[in-house]
Coordinates of C-alpha atoms in Angstrom, one line a residue:
Chain A
M898 CA 81.8 112.5 97.5
S899 CA 82.9 114.4 94.5
M900 CA 80.7 115.0 91.5
S901 CA 81.9 112.9 88.6
D902 CA 82.7 114.9 85.5
P903 CA 82.6 112.5 82.5
M904 CA 85.3 114.5 80.6
S905 CA 87.9 114.5 83.4
D906 CA 86.9 110.9 84.2
R907 CA 87.7 109.9 80.7
S908 CA 91.0 111.8 80.5
A909 CA 92.0 110.3 83.9
R910 CA 91.3 106.8 82.5
I911 CA 93.4 107.5 79.4
A912 CA 96.3 108.9 81.5
N913 CA 96.0 105.8 83.7
S914 CA 96.2 103.5 80.7
V915 CA 99.2 105.3 79.2
M916 CA 101.1 105.2 82.4
L917 CA 100.2 101.5 82.9
F918 CA 101.3 100.8 79.4
I919 CA 104.7 102.5 79.9
A920 CA 105.3 100.8 83.2
G921 CA 104.2 97.5 81.7
M922 CA 106.6 97.9 78.7
L923 CA 109.5 98.6 81.0
V924 CA 108.9 95.4 82.9
I925 CA 107.8 93.2 80.1
T926 CA 110.2 94.1 77.3
P927 CA 113.3 92.6 78.9
T928 CA 111.4 89.5 80.0
F929 CA 110.0 89.1 76.5
W930 CA 113.5 89.6 75.0
M931 CA 114.9 87.0 77.4
V932 CA 112.3 84.4 76.6
L933 CA 112.6 85.1 72.9
S934 CA 116.4 84.9 72.9
S935 CA 116.3 81.6 74.7
F936 CA 114.7 80.1 71.6
K937 CA 117.2 81.6 69.2
Q938 CA 120.4 80.3 67.7
S939 CA 123.5 81.8 69.3
F940 CA 124.3 84.0 66.3
E941 CA 120.7 85.3 66.1
V942 CA 120.7 86.5 69.7
T943 CA 123.1 89.3 69.1
A944 CA 122.0 90.1 65.6
Y945 CA 121.2 93.7 64.9
P946 CA 118.5 94.8 64.2
P947 CA 117.0 92.1 66.5
K948 CA 114.9 89.5 64.8
L949 CA 111.3 89.2 65.9
F950 CA 110.6 86.4 63.5
F951 CA 112.9 83.4 63.4
T952 CA 112.9 79.7 63.5
P953 CA 112.6 78.8 67.2
T954 CA 115.0 76.1 68.5
L955 CA 115.2 74.2 71.7
E956 CA 118.9 73.8 71.4
N957 CA 119.7 76.1 74.3
Y958 CA 117.4 74.2 76.6
V959 CA 118.9 70.9 75.5
T960 CA 122.3 72.3 76.3
L961 CA 121.1 73.4 79.7
S962 CA 119.7 70.0 80.6
E963 CA 122.3 67.8 79.0
R964 CA 125.6 69.6 79.3
T965 CA 125.1 71.2 82.7
P966 CA 123.9 69.8 86.1
F967 CA 121.0 72.1 85.8
L968 CA 118.7 70.1 88.2
H969 CA 121.5 69.9 90.8
Y970 CA 121.9 73.6 90.7
A971 CA 118.2 74.1 90.9
F972 CA 118.2 71.8 94.0
N973 CA 121.0 73.9 95.5
S974 CA 119.0 77.1 94.9
M975 CA 115.9 75.5 96.4
V976 CA 117.8 74.4 99.5
V977 CA 119.4 77.8 100.0
T978 CA 116.3 79.8 99.2
V979 CA 113.9 77.7 101.4
G980 CA 116.4 77.6 104.2
S981 CA 117.1 81.3 104.2
T982 CA 113.4 82.2 103.8
L983 CA 112.7 80.1 106.9
L984 CA 115.6 81.6 108.7
G985 CA 114.3 85.1 107.8
L986 CA 110.8 84.2 109.0
I987 CA 112.0 82.7 112.2
L988 CA 114.2 85.6 113.1
G989 CA 112.2 88.4 111.4
T990 CA 108.6 87.7 112.5
P991 CA 109.2 87.9 116.3
A992 CA 111.6 90.8 115.7
A993 CA 108.9 92.7 113.8
F994 CA 106.4 91.9 116.5
V995 CA 108.6 93.1 119.3
A996 CA 109.6 96.2 117.3
S997 CA 106.0 97.0 116.8
W998 CA 104.9 96.2 120.4
T999 CA 107.7 98.2 122.1
R1000 CA 107.8 100.8 119.3
I1001 CA 111.6 100.4 119.3
T1002 CA 112.3 100.4 115.6
W1003 CA 116.0 101.2 115.4
P1004 CA 117.1 97.5 115.2
A1005 CA 114.7 97.2 112.2
I1006 CA 116.4 100.2 110.7
V1007 CA 119.8 98.6 111.2
T1008 CA 118.7 95.5 109.3
L1009 CA 117.4 97.7 106.5
V1010 CA 120.8 99.5 106.3
A1011 CA 122.5 96.2 106.2
R1012 CA 120.2 95.2 103.4
M1013 CA 120.8 98.4 101.5
A1014 CA 124.6 98.2 101.8
P1015 CA 126.2 96.7 98.7
G1016 CA 126.7 93.0 99.1
T1017 CA 130.3 93.3 98.2
L1018 CA 130.8 94.9 101.6
F1019 CA 130.1 91.6 103.3
L1020 CA 132.1 89.4 101.0
L1021 CA 135.6 89.7 102.4
P1022 CA 134.7 89.4 106.1
W1023 CA 132.3 86.6 105.5
Y1024 CA 134.8 84.8 103.3
L1025 CA 137.4 85.0 106.0
M1026 CA 134.9 84.1 108.8
F1027 CA 133.4 81.1 107.0
R1028 CA 136.9 79.9 106.0
Q1029 CA 137.9 80.1 109.6
V1030 CA 135.1 77.8 110.7
D1031 CA 135.5 75.7 107.6
M1032 CA 132.1 76.4 106.2
I1033 CA 133.0 77.6 102.7
G1034 CA 131.0 75.7 100.1
T1035 CA 128.4 74.6 102.6
Y1036 CA 124.7 75.1 102.4
G1037 CA 124.9 76.5 105.9
A1038 CA 127.1 79.4 104.9
L1039 CA 124.8 80.3 102.0
I1040 CA 121.6 80.0 104.1
L1041 CA 123.1 82.2 106.9
T1042 CA 124.3 84.8 104.5
H1043 CA 121.1 84.9 102.5
G1044 CA 119.4 85.7 105.8
V1045 CA 120.7 89.2 105.3
I1046 CA 118.5 89.3 102.3
T1047 CA 115.4 87.6 103.7
M1048 CA 115.2 88.9 107.3
P1049 CA 115.0 92.6 106.6
I1050 CA 112.3 91.9 104.0
V1051 CA 110.3 89.9 106.5
I1052 CA 110.7 92.6 109.2
W1053 CA 109.8 95.5 107.0
V1054 CA 106.9 93.8 105.3
L1055 CA 105.5 92.6 108.7
L1056 CA 106.1 95.8 110.7
P1057 CA 103.1 97.7 109.3
F1058 CA 100.9 94.6 109.6
F1059 CA 101.7 94.4 113.3
D1060 CA 101.3 98.1 113.7
N1061 CA 97.9 97.8 112.2
I1062 CA 96.7 95.6 115.0
P1063 CA 95.0 97.8 117.6
R1064 CA 97.0 97.8 120.8
S1065 CA 93.9 97.1 122.8
I1066 CA 93.7 93.7 121.2
Y1067 CA 97.1 92.8 122.6
E1068 CA 96.0 94.2 125.9
A1069 CA 92.7 92.3 125.9
A1070 CA 94.8 89.1 125.3
Q1071 CA 97.0 89.9 128.2
V1072 CA 94.1 90.5 130.5
D1073 CA 92.5 87.3 129.2
G1074 CA 95.6 85.4 130.5
C1075 CA 98.2 85.5 127.7
A1076 CA 101.9 86.1 128.5
P1077 CA 103.5 88.1 125.8
A1078 CA 104.8 85.1 123.9
R1079 CA 101.3 83.7 123.8
V1080 CA 99.9 87.0 122.6
F1081 CA 102.4 86.6 119.7
W1082 CA 101.3 83.0 118.8
K1083 CA 97.6 83.2 119.5
I1084 CA 96.7 86.7 118.5
A1085 CA 99.3 88.6 116.5
L1086 CA 100.5 85.8 114.2
P1087 CA 97.0 84.8 113.0
L1088 CA 96.2 88.5 112.4
V1089 CA 99.2 89.1 110.1
S1090 CA 98.7 85.9 108.1
S1091 CA 98.4 87.7 104.8
G1092 CA 101.6 89.7 105.7
L1093 CA 103.3 86.4 106.4
V1094 CA 102.4 85.1 102.9
V1095 CA 103.6 88.3 101.3
S1096 CA 106.8 88.4 103.2
T1097 CA 107.5 84.7 102.6
I1098 CA 107.1 85.1 98.9
L1099 CA 109.1 88.3 98.7
A1100 CA 111.9 86.8 100.8
F1101 CA 111.8 83.7 98.6
V1102 CA 112.1 85.6 95.4
F1103 CA 114.9 87.9 96.6
S1104 CA 116.9 85.1 98.0
W1105 CA 116.4 83.0 94.9
N1106 CA 117.6 85.8 92.7
Y1107 CA 120.6 86.8 94.8
F1108 CA 123.8 85.6 93.2
L1109 CA 126.8 87.5 94.8
F1110 CA 127.2 85.4 98.0
S1111 CA 126.8 82.2 96.2
L1112 CA 129.5 83.3 93.7
V1113 CA 132.1 83.5 96.5
L1114 CA 130.9 81.2 99.4
S1115 CA 129.8 78.2 97.4
N1116 CA 131.8 75.5 95.6
S1117 CA 131.0 73.7 92.4
D1118 CA 128.8 71.3 94.4
T1119 CA 126.7 73.9 96.2
K1120 CA 126.5 76.6 93.6
T1121 CA 123.0 78.1 93.2
L1122 CA 121.3 78.2 89.9
I1123 CA 121.8 81.9 89.3
A1124 CA 125.5 81.8 90.2
A1125 CA 126.0 78.7 88.0
S1126 CA 124.3 80.5 85.0
F1127 CA 127.3 82.7 84.9
N1128 CA 129.3 79.8 83.6
F1129 CA 127.7 80.7 80.2
I1130 CA 129.7 83.9 80.3
G1131 CA 133.1 82.8 79.1
E1132 CA 136.5 84.5 79.0
G1133 CA 136.4 85.0 75.3
S1134 CA 132.8 84.4 74.2
T1135 CA 129.5 84.3 75.9
N1136 CA 126.8 81.8 75.2
W1137 CA 123.9 84.2 75.2
G1138 CA 121.4 81.7 74.1
G1139 CA 122.3 79.4 76.9
L1140 CA 122.3 82.2 79.4
M1141 CA 118.9 83.3 78.3
A1142 CA 117.5 79.8 78.5
A1143 CA 118.9 79.5 82.1
A1144 CA 117.6 82.9 83.0
T1145 CA 114.1 81.9 81.7
M1146 CA 114.1 78.8 83.8
I1147 CA 115.4 80.7 86.8
A1148 CA 112.7 83.3 86.4
L1149 CA 109.9 80.8 86.4
P1150 CA 109.5 80.1 90.1
P1151 CA 109.4 83.8 91.2
L1152 CA 107.0 84.5 88.4
V1153 CA 104.6 81.8 89.6
L1154 CA 105.0 83.1 93.2
A1155 CA 104.5 86.7 92.2
T1156 CA 101.2 85.7 90.6
I1157 CA 100.1 84.2 93.9
V1158 CA 101.3 87.1 96.1
Q1159 CA 99.2 89.4 93.9
R1160 CA 96.1 87.7 94.9
W1161 CA 97.0 87.9 98.6
L1162 CA 98.0 91.5 98.5
I1163 CA 94.5 92.3 97.1
S1164 CA 92.7 90.3 99.7
G1165 CA 94.4 92.5 102.3
L1166 CA 93.8 92.6 106.0
T1167 CA 90.7 91.4 107.7
L1168 CA 90.6 93.5 110.8
G1169 CA 87.1 94.2 111.9
A1170 CA 86.9 94.0 115.6
V1171 CA 87.3 97.7 116.3
K1172 CA 85.0 100.5 115.5
G1173 CA 84.8 101.9 112.0
Chain R
M1399 CA 85.0 88.9 144.1
A1400 CA 87.6 91.0 145.8
S1401 CA 88.1 94.4 147.2
I1402 CA 90.7 96.8 145.7
T1403 CA 93.0 98.8 147.8
L1404 CA 95.2 101.6 146.5
K1405 CA 97.8 103.0 149.0
K1406 CA 99.6 106.1 148.1
L1407 CA 99.7 105.0 144.5
S1408 CA 101.5 107.1 142.0
K1409 CA 102.1 106.9 138.2
A1410 CA 104.4 108.9 136.1
Y1411 CA 105.6 108.7 132.5
G1412 CA 109.1 110.0 132.7
A1413 CA 108.9 113.5 134.1
L1414 CA 105.2 113.7 133.6
T1415 CA 103.3 112.7 136.7
V1416 CA 99.8 111.6 135.9
I1417 CA 98.8 110.4 139.3
P1418 CA 100.7 112.0 142.2
D1419 CA 99.5 110.2 145.3
L1420 CA 96.2 108.3 145.4
S1421 CA 94.7 106.2 148.1
L1422 CA 91.3 104.5 147.6
E1423 CA 89.4 101.6 149.0
I1424 CA 87.0 99.8 146.7
R1425 CA 84.8 97.4 148.6
D1426 CA 84.0 93.9 147.5
T1427 CA 81.1 93.7 145.0
E1428 CA 81.0 97.5 144.8
F1429 CA 80.3 99.3 141.6
V1430 CA 82.6 102.2 141.5
V1431 CA 82.7 104.8 138.7
L1432 CA 85.8 106.8 138.1
V1433 CA 84.8 110.1 136.4
G1434 CA 86.5 113.2 135.4
P1435 CA 87.4 115.3 132.4
S1436 CA 89.7 113.9 129.8
G1437 CA 93.3 113.8 131.0
C1438 CA 92.3 113.5 134.6
G1439 CA 94.1 110.1 134.9
K1440 CA 91.0 107.9 135.2
S1441 CA 91.9 105.7 132.3
T1442 CA 95.5 105.5 133.4
L1443 CA 94.3 104.5 136.8
L1444 CA 92.2 101.7 135.3
R1445 CA 95.1 100.5 133.2
V1446 CA 97.2 100.5 136.4
L1447 CA 94.5 98.3 138.1
A1448 CA 94.6 96.0 135.0
G1449 CA 98.4 95.8 135.1
L1450 CA 98.7 97.2 131.6
E1451 CA 100.8 100.1 133.1
P1452 CA 103.4 99.6 135.7
I1453 CA 103.0 101.4 139.0
S1454 CA 105.5 104.2 139.8
G1455 CA 105.0 104.1 143.6
G1456 CA 102.7 103.0 146.3
E1457 CA 100.9 99.7 146.7
L1458 CA 98.0 98.1 144.9
Y1459 CA 96.0 95.2 146.4
I1460 CA 93.4 93.1 144.8
G1461 CA 91.8 91.2 147.7
N1462 CA 94.6 90.6 150.0
D1463 CA 97.2 90.2 147.3
L1464 CA 99.8 92.8 146.6
V1465 CA 99.7 92.9 142.8
N1466 CA 102.2 95.8 142.1
D1467 CA 104.4 93.5 139.9
V1468 CA 101.8 90.9 138.9
Q1469 CA 101.2 90.5 135.2
P1470 CA 97.8 91.3 133.8
S1471 CA 97.3 87.7 132.9
K1472 CA 97.7 86.7 136.6
R1473 CA 95.5 89.3 138.2
D1474 CA 92.2 87.5 137.6
I1475 CA 90.5 90.6 136.2
A1476 CA 88.4 91.1 133.1
M1477 CA 88.3 94.3 131.1
V1478 CA 85.9 95.7 128.6
F1479 CA 87.8 98.1 126.3
Q1480 CA 86.5 101.3 124.7
D1481 CA 87.0 99.9 121.2
Y1482 CA 85.9 96.4 122.5
A1483 CA 89.2 94.9 121.3
L1484 CA 87.6 91.7 120.0
Y1485 CA 89.9 89.2 118.3
P1486 CA 89.0 89.7 114.6
H1487 CA 90.2 86.2 113.6
M1488 CA 87.9 84.4 116.0
T1489 CA 84.2 83.8 116.1
V1490 CA 82.2 85.2 118.9
R1491 CA 82.3 81.9 120.6
Q1492 CA 86.0 81.6 120.3
N1493 CA 86.4 85.2 121.5
M1494 CA 84.4 84.3 124.6
S1495 CA 86.1 81.0 125.1
F1496 CA 89.6 82.3 124.7
A1497 CA 90.3 83.4 128.3
L1498 CA 89.0 80.1 129.7
E1499 CA 91.1 78.1 127.2
M1500 CA 94.2 80.1 128.4
R1501 CA 93.3 78.8 131.9
N1502 CA 92.9 75.2 130.7
V1503 CA 89.3 75.0 131.7
P1504 CA 87.8 71.7 130.4
K1505 CA 86.0 72.0 127.0
A1506 CA 82.6 71.0 128.3
E1507 CA 82.7 73.6 131.0
I1508 CA 83.8 76.3 128.5
T1509 CA 80.9 75.5 126.3
E1510 CA 78.5 75.7 129.2
Q1511 CA 79.9 79.0 130.5
V1512 CA 79.9 80.6 127.1
D1513 CA 76.3 79.5 126.4
R1514 CA 75.2 80.8 129.7
A1515 CA 76.8 84.2 129.2
A1516 CA 75.6 84.4 125.7
A1517 CA 72.0 83.8 126.9
L1518 CA 72.4 86.4 129.6
L1519 CA 73.5 89.0 127.0
D1520 CA 71.1 87.8 124.3
I1521 CA 73.9 87.1 121.8
T1522 CA 73.4 83.4 121.3
K1523 CA 72.4 83.7 117.7
F1524 CA 75.7 85.5 116.9
L1525 CA 78.0 82.9 118.5
E1526 CA 79.3 81.6 115.2
R1527 CA 79.9 85.0 113.6
R1528 CA 83.0 87.0 113.4
P1529 CA 83.2 90.4 115.1
K1530 CA 83.3 92.0 111.6
A1531 CA 79.8 90.9 110.9
L1532 CA 78.3 92.5 114.1
S1533 CA 77.0 95.9 114.7
G1534 CA 78.6 98.2 117.3
G1535 CA 76.0 97.3 120.0
Q1536 CA 76.5 93.6 119.3
R1537 CA 80.3 93.9 119.6
Q1538 CA 79.8 95.7 122.8
R1539 CA 77.8 92.8 124.2
V1540 CA 80.4 90.3 123.0
A1541 CA 83.1 92.3 124.8
M1542 CA 81.0 92.1 128.0
G1543 CA 80.3 88.4 127.4
R1544 CA 84.0 87.8 127.1
A1545 CA 84.5 89.4 130.5
I1546 CA 81.5 87.7 132.1
V1547 CA 82.5 84.1 131.2
R1548 CA 85.7 84.6 133.1
N1549 CA 83.9 85.0 136.4
P1550 CA 86.8 87.3 137.5
R1551 CA 87.5 88.9 140.8
V1552 CA 87.2 92.3 139.3
F1553 CA 85.5 93.8 136.2
L1554 CA 87.1 96.9 134.6
F1555 CA 85.2 99.0 132.1
D1556 CA 87.1 101.6 130.1
E1557 CA 84.4 103.9 128.6
P1558 CA 82.6 101.0 127.0
L1559 CA 79.6 103.0 126.0
S1560 CA 81.2 105.9 124.3
N1561 CA 81.0 104.4 120.8
L1562 CA 77.3 103.6 121.1
D1563 CA 74.5 105.9 120.0
A1564 CA 72.4 107.7 122.6
K1565 CA 69.5 105.3 122.8
L1566 CA 71.7 102.2 122.9
R1567 CA 73.9 103.8 125.5
A1568 CA 70.9 104.3 127.8
Q1569 CA 69.8 100.7 127.3
V1570 CA 73.3 99.2 127.9
R1571 CA 73.8 101.4 130.9
A1572 CA 70.7 99.9 132.5
E1573 CA 71.9 96.4 131.5
I1574 CA 75.3 96.8 133.0
K1575 CA 73.7 98.0 136.2
A1576 CA 71.4 95.0 136.3
L1577 CA 74.3 92.8 135.5
S1578 CA 76.3 94.1 138.4
D1579 CA 73.4 93.3 140.7
Q1580 CA 73.2 89.9 139.3
L1581 CA 76.9 89.0 139.2
K1582 CA 77.9 90.5 142.5
T1583 CA 81.4 91.2 141.4
T1584 CA 83.5 94.3 142.1
M1585 CA 83.3 96.6 139.1
V1586 CA 85.3 99.7 138.3
F1587 CA 83.9 101.8 135.5
V1588 CA 85.7 104.7 133.8
T1589 CA 83.7 107.4 132.0
H1590 CA 83.9 111.1 131.3
D1591 CA 80.1 111.1 131.2
Q1592 CA 78.7 112.2 134.5
V1593 CA 75.2 110.8 133.6
E1594 CA 76.8 107.3 133.4
A1595 CA 78.5 107.9 136.7
M1596 CA 75.3 109.1 138.4
T1597 CA 73.1 106.3 137.1
M1598 CA 75.3 103.3 137.6
A1599 CA 77.6 103.9 140.5
D1600 CA 77.3 102.7 144.0
R1601 CA 80.1 105.2 144.7
I1602 CA 81.5 107.8 142.4
V1603 CA 85.2 108.8 142.4
V1604 CA 85.7 112.3 140.9
L1605 CA 89.2 112.8 139.6
K1606 CA 91.0 115.9 138.4
D1607 CA 94.6 116.0 137.4
G1608 CA 95.2 112.6 138.9
V1609 CA 93.9 113.7 142.3
I1610 CA 90.7 112.4 143.9
Q1611 CA 88.3 115.3 144.5
Q1612 CA 85.5 113.4 146.1
V1613 CA 84.4 109.9 146.8
G1614 CA 80.8 109.3 147.5
T1615 CA 77.4 108.0 146.5
P1616 CA 75.8 109.7 143.5
E1617 CA 73.5 111.6 145.9
E1618 CA 76.4 112.8 148.1
V1619 CA 78.4 113.9 145.2
Y1620 CA 75.5 115.7 143.6
N1621 CA 74.0 117.2 146.8
Q1622 CA 77.2 117.9 148.7
P1623 CA 80.0 118.6 146.3
V1624 CA 83.1 119.3 148.3
N1625 CA 84.4 121.9 145.9
E1626 CA 83.5 124.0 142.9
F1627 CA 85.0 121.5 140.4
V1628 CA 82.9 118.6 141.6
G1629 CA 79.8 120.9 141.7
G1630 CA 80.4 122.0 138.2
F1631 CA 81.3 118.6 136.8
I1632 CA 78.5 116.5 138.2
G1633 CA 75.0 117.5 137.1
S1634 CA 73.6 118.3 133.6
P1635 CA 73.0 121.0 132.7
A1636 CA 76.0 122.1 134.8
M1637 CA 75.7 124.1 138.0
N1638 CA 75.5 127.8 137.5
I1639 CA 78.4 129.6 139.2
F1640 CA 78.3 133.3 140.2
D1641 CA 80.8 135.6 141.9
A1642 CA 79.1 137.1 145.0
R1643 CA 79.9 139.2 148.0
V1644 CA 78.2 139.7 151.4
E1645 CA 77.1 143.2 151.9
G1646 CA 74.6 144.5 154.5
G1647 CA 73.7 140.9 155.5
K1648 CA 72.7 140.2 151.9
L1649 CA 74.5 138.3 149.0
L1650 CA 75.3 140.7 146.3
L1651 CA 76.0 139.5 142.7
T1652 CA 78.3 141.5 140.5
D1653 CA 75.4 143.2 138.7
G1654 CA 73.9 144.3 142.0
T1655 CA 71.3 141.5 142.2
I1656 CA 70.5 140.9 145.8
L1657 CA 70.0 137.5 147.3
D1658 CA 69.5 136.2 150.8
A1659 CA 72.9 135.5 152.5
P1660 CA 73.5 132.5 154.8
K1661 CA 74.0 133.9 158.3
S1662 CA 77.3 132.3 158.8
L1663 CA 79.0 134.4 156.2
R1664 CA 81.1 137.3 157.3
E1665 CA 80.3 140.8 156.2
G1666 CA 82.4 141.6 153.1
Q1667 CA 83.3 138.0 152.4
S1668 CA 83.6 137.0 148.7
V1669 CA 82.2 133.7 147.7
R1670 CA 81.4 131.7 144.6
L1671 CA 77.8 130.9 144.5
G1672 CA 76.7 127.6 142.8
I1673 CA 73.1 127.2 141.9
R1674 CA 71.8 124.1 140.1
P1675 CA 69.4 124.7 137.2
E1676 CA 66.5 123.1 139.2
H1677 CA 67.1 125.4 142.1
F1678 CA 65.9 128.4 140.2
V1679 CA 62.2 128.5 141.0
P1680 CA 59.7 130.6 138.9
D1681 CA 58.3 133.1 141.4
L1682 CA 56.9 136.6 140.7
S1683 CA 58.6 138.0 143.8
G1684 CA 62.0 136.8 142.5
V1685 CA 64.6 138.4 140.4
S1686 CA 63.5 139.4 136.9
V1687 CA 65.9 138.1 134.3
P1688 CA 66.1 138.4 130.5
V1689 CA 65.4 135.1 128.7
K1690 CA 67.7 134.3 125.8
L1691 CA 66.5 130.9 124.8
T1692 CA 64.2 128.2 125.9
E1693 CA 64.6 124.5 125.4
P1694 CA 61.4 122.5 126.1
L1695 CA 62.3 119.0 127.0
G1696 CA 58.7 117.9 127.7
S1697 CA 59.0 117.1 131.3
E1698 CA 60.9 120.3 132.0
T1699 CA 62.0 123.4 130.1
L1700 CA 65.5 124.7 130.2
V1701 CA 65.6 128.5 130.2
H1702 CA 68.8 130.2 129.3
F1703 CA 69.2 133.7 130.7
D1704 CA 71.7 136.3 131.7
L1705 CA 72.4 136.9 135.3
A1706 CA 75.3 139.0 136.6
G1707 CA 77.2 138.6 133.3
T1708 CA 76.9 134.9 133.3
E1709 CA 74.8 132.8 131.0
A1710 CA 72.8 130.7 133.4
I1711 CA 70.4 127.9 132.9
A1712 CA 67.3 127.2 134.9
S1713 CA 65.2 124.1 134.7
V1714 CA 61.6 125.0 135.2
P1715 CA 58.2 123.3 134.9
P1716 CA 57.0 123.0 131.3
D1717 CA 54.0 125.3 131.9
T1718 CA 56.2 128.2 133.0
P1719 CA 55.4 131.2 130.8
A1720 CA 59.0 131.7 129.6
R1721 CA 59.6 133.1 126.1
A1722 CA 62.8 133.8 124.3
H1723 CA 63.6 137.6 124.5
G1724 CA 61.0 138.0 127.2
R1725 CA 61.5 138.2 130.9
L1726 CA 61.1 135.7 133.7
S1727 CA 61.0 136.1 137.5
L1728 CA 63.1 133.5 139.3
R1729 CA 63.7 132.9 143.0
V1730 CA 66.8 131.0 144.2
A1731 CA 66.2 128.1 146.6
M1732 CA 69.1 129.4 148.7
N1733 CA 68.9 126.4 151.1
K1734 CA 69.9 124.2 148.1
A1735 CA 72.6 126.6 146.8
H1736 CA 76.3 125.9 147.2
L1737 CA 78.9 128.3 148.4
F1738 CA 82.6 127.9 147.4
D1739 CA 85.7 129.6 148.6
P1740 CA 86.9 131.8 145.7
E1741 CA 90.5 131.0 146.5
T1742 CA 90.5 127.3 147.1
G1743 CA 87.2 126.3 145.5
A1744 CA 86.4 124.3 148.6
S1745 CA 82.8 124.1 149.7
L1746 CA 81.7 126.5 152.5
R1747 CA 78.5 124.6 152.7
Q1748 CA 79.2 122.5 155.8
K1749 CA 79.4 125.6 157.8
T1750 CA 76.6 127.5 156.1
L1751 CA 73.9 125.0 155.2
E1752 CA 72.1 124.9 158.6
A1753 CA 72.5 128.6 159.1
V1754 CA 70.2 129.6 156.2

């Protein structure tokens, strides 16, 4: 226990507030700008200096819902995101468990490298491969490729959660009559439930926001929301207002989810069976 | 209920051999304590029995079944872990029911078994709590309860008392012993604490570097240690060890202190003399030694003193007039003393005991 010095306590609090403020501004400013722009007329969006006060209009949102198949793209995005998140969980969760159990982590590192590689690296081979099996423009192709986004997230979020489970608990379960697969289902999985929630939401958000694969591997019918929003960027002119309105709508689901994940992150792990 | 037979069992991790070649027969319903200093391979041996570590060589039988390659889940053993390893997401009742559920025991029977074990261990009122809400001692009981409900062929205990405070440890020690009488199941208990070994075991197995030093009842191991290691390891305070040589029919310590020599020793022979603290007897005709420190324990007093360059400890009656920085005359009960070969450490006692 350190003695608390009121002066240094105070300056630490101030420093904290300043840093939080800077970090907050960095994150919030573009978001704020985006939302603000979505309510502006097209000519106002690019005006300089930017206008903070203007007559808000819903014109951009009207354009979005009436002139584009917005809901259809949203549906596409949902299918691909939910599908790839499930795929990531189904593949990533047992993988993380086994990597933690056996302490063989190199496959996990390979997935991380794959995740860190620029997406463009995959584009050509995948395009050729999926064309070969006639899957271009299918949800399947998008879900599979988005697995590259979701699976590493699931693995790397869950690895420390599994590592946190004392080995003796696994061993007790084995002695109690569990084969390894049952240890996974009955013991490990319930103990990483908060990790599962966190990894699900992160995978969902990242997959939702990923546009590159959809740009190439989808067709006009299966395009995801974020790839479709690029239609607002024209050859000659860009409809910034429309793009910002689309972006605002696209940002909503991750925003809601991020709020939920925050609560789960704080609640943390509930390991209490071992000493200490 | 089952015996355990180890035949030329070995265990290595890569190039590191932990257990070179070990044979041991643990009888049905016997309470065997594996004891030794840390790193002696006792925990590894227990984990091998449990099936948590694969065997490198030799054979392991539980009952009449060769279990070398049998999964832990199929060995019908129960284990109490050092950190208890309770399932944090389950209540005490669920923790205790788990193994039975894995064996598809009918629900009603599970409830009955759990209630019975809980009553036996006095944890009935905690049954609906999570491990997190229990104290260390209560968790320890739950861990035992989880093992008991199984009614397994063999109980394994991996230093289950080391996380308890001293008072609780003594209490649980007695309870485990009582439990073993009641359950009549083969029990293998690992500890580094020789007091636990002495108080609980039917037979003690003393291990060092993966090699069995001695197997015997607590009395045998205490009174007839086969070598200096066992003599020094079993007993608290530890046996005092002195270098000595036979000269003129007497035993001469390095500082010239003269003691009676057993007749069987050769003239000029070097030995290691082991004397337990209680075998120093206050006697005015004995050797006068400088007292460094006294520790009155009530029923006895421990006297620390210098003898032949060794700090020795004597356990004497509490009314002995021993003061720190004073002197005390002590006689050695030579018929209880131990003699070890300075080269091999092996006991010379078998040959010398009756000759004193």
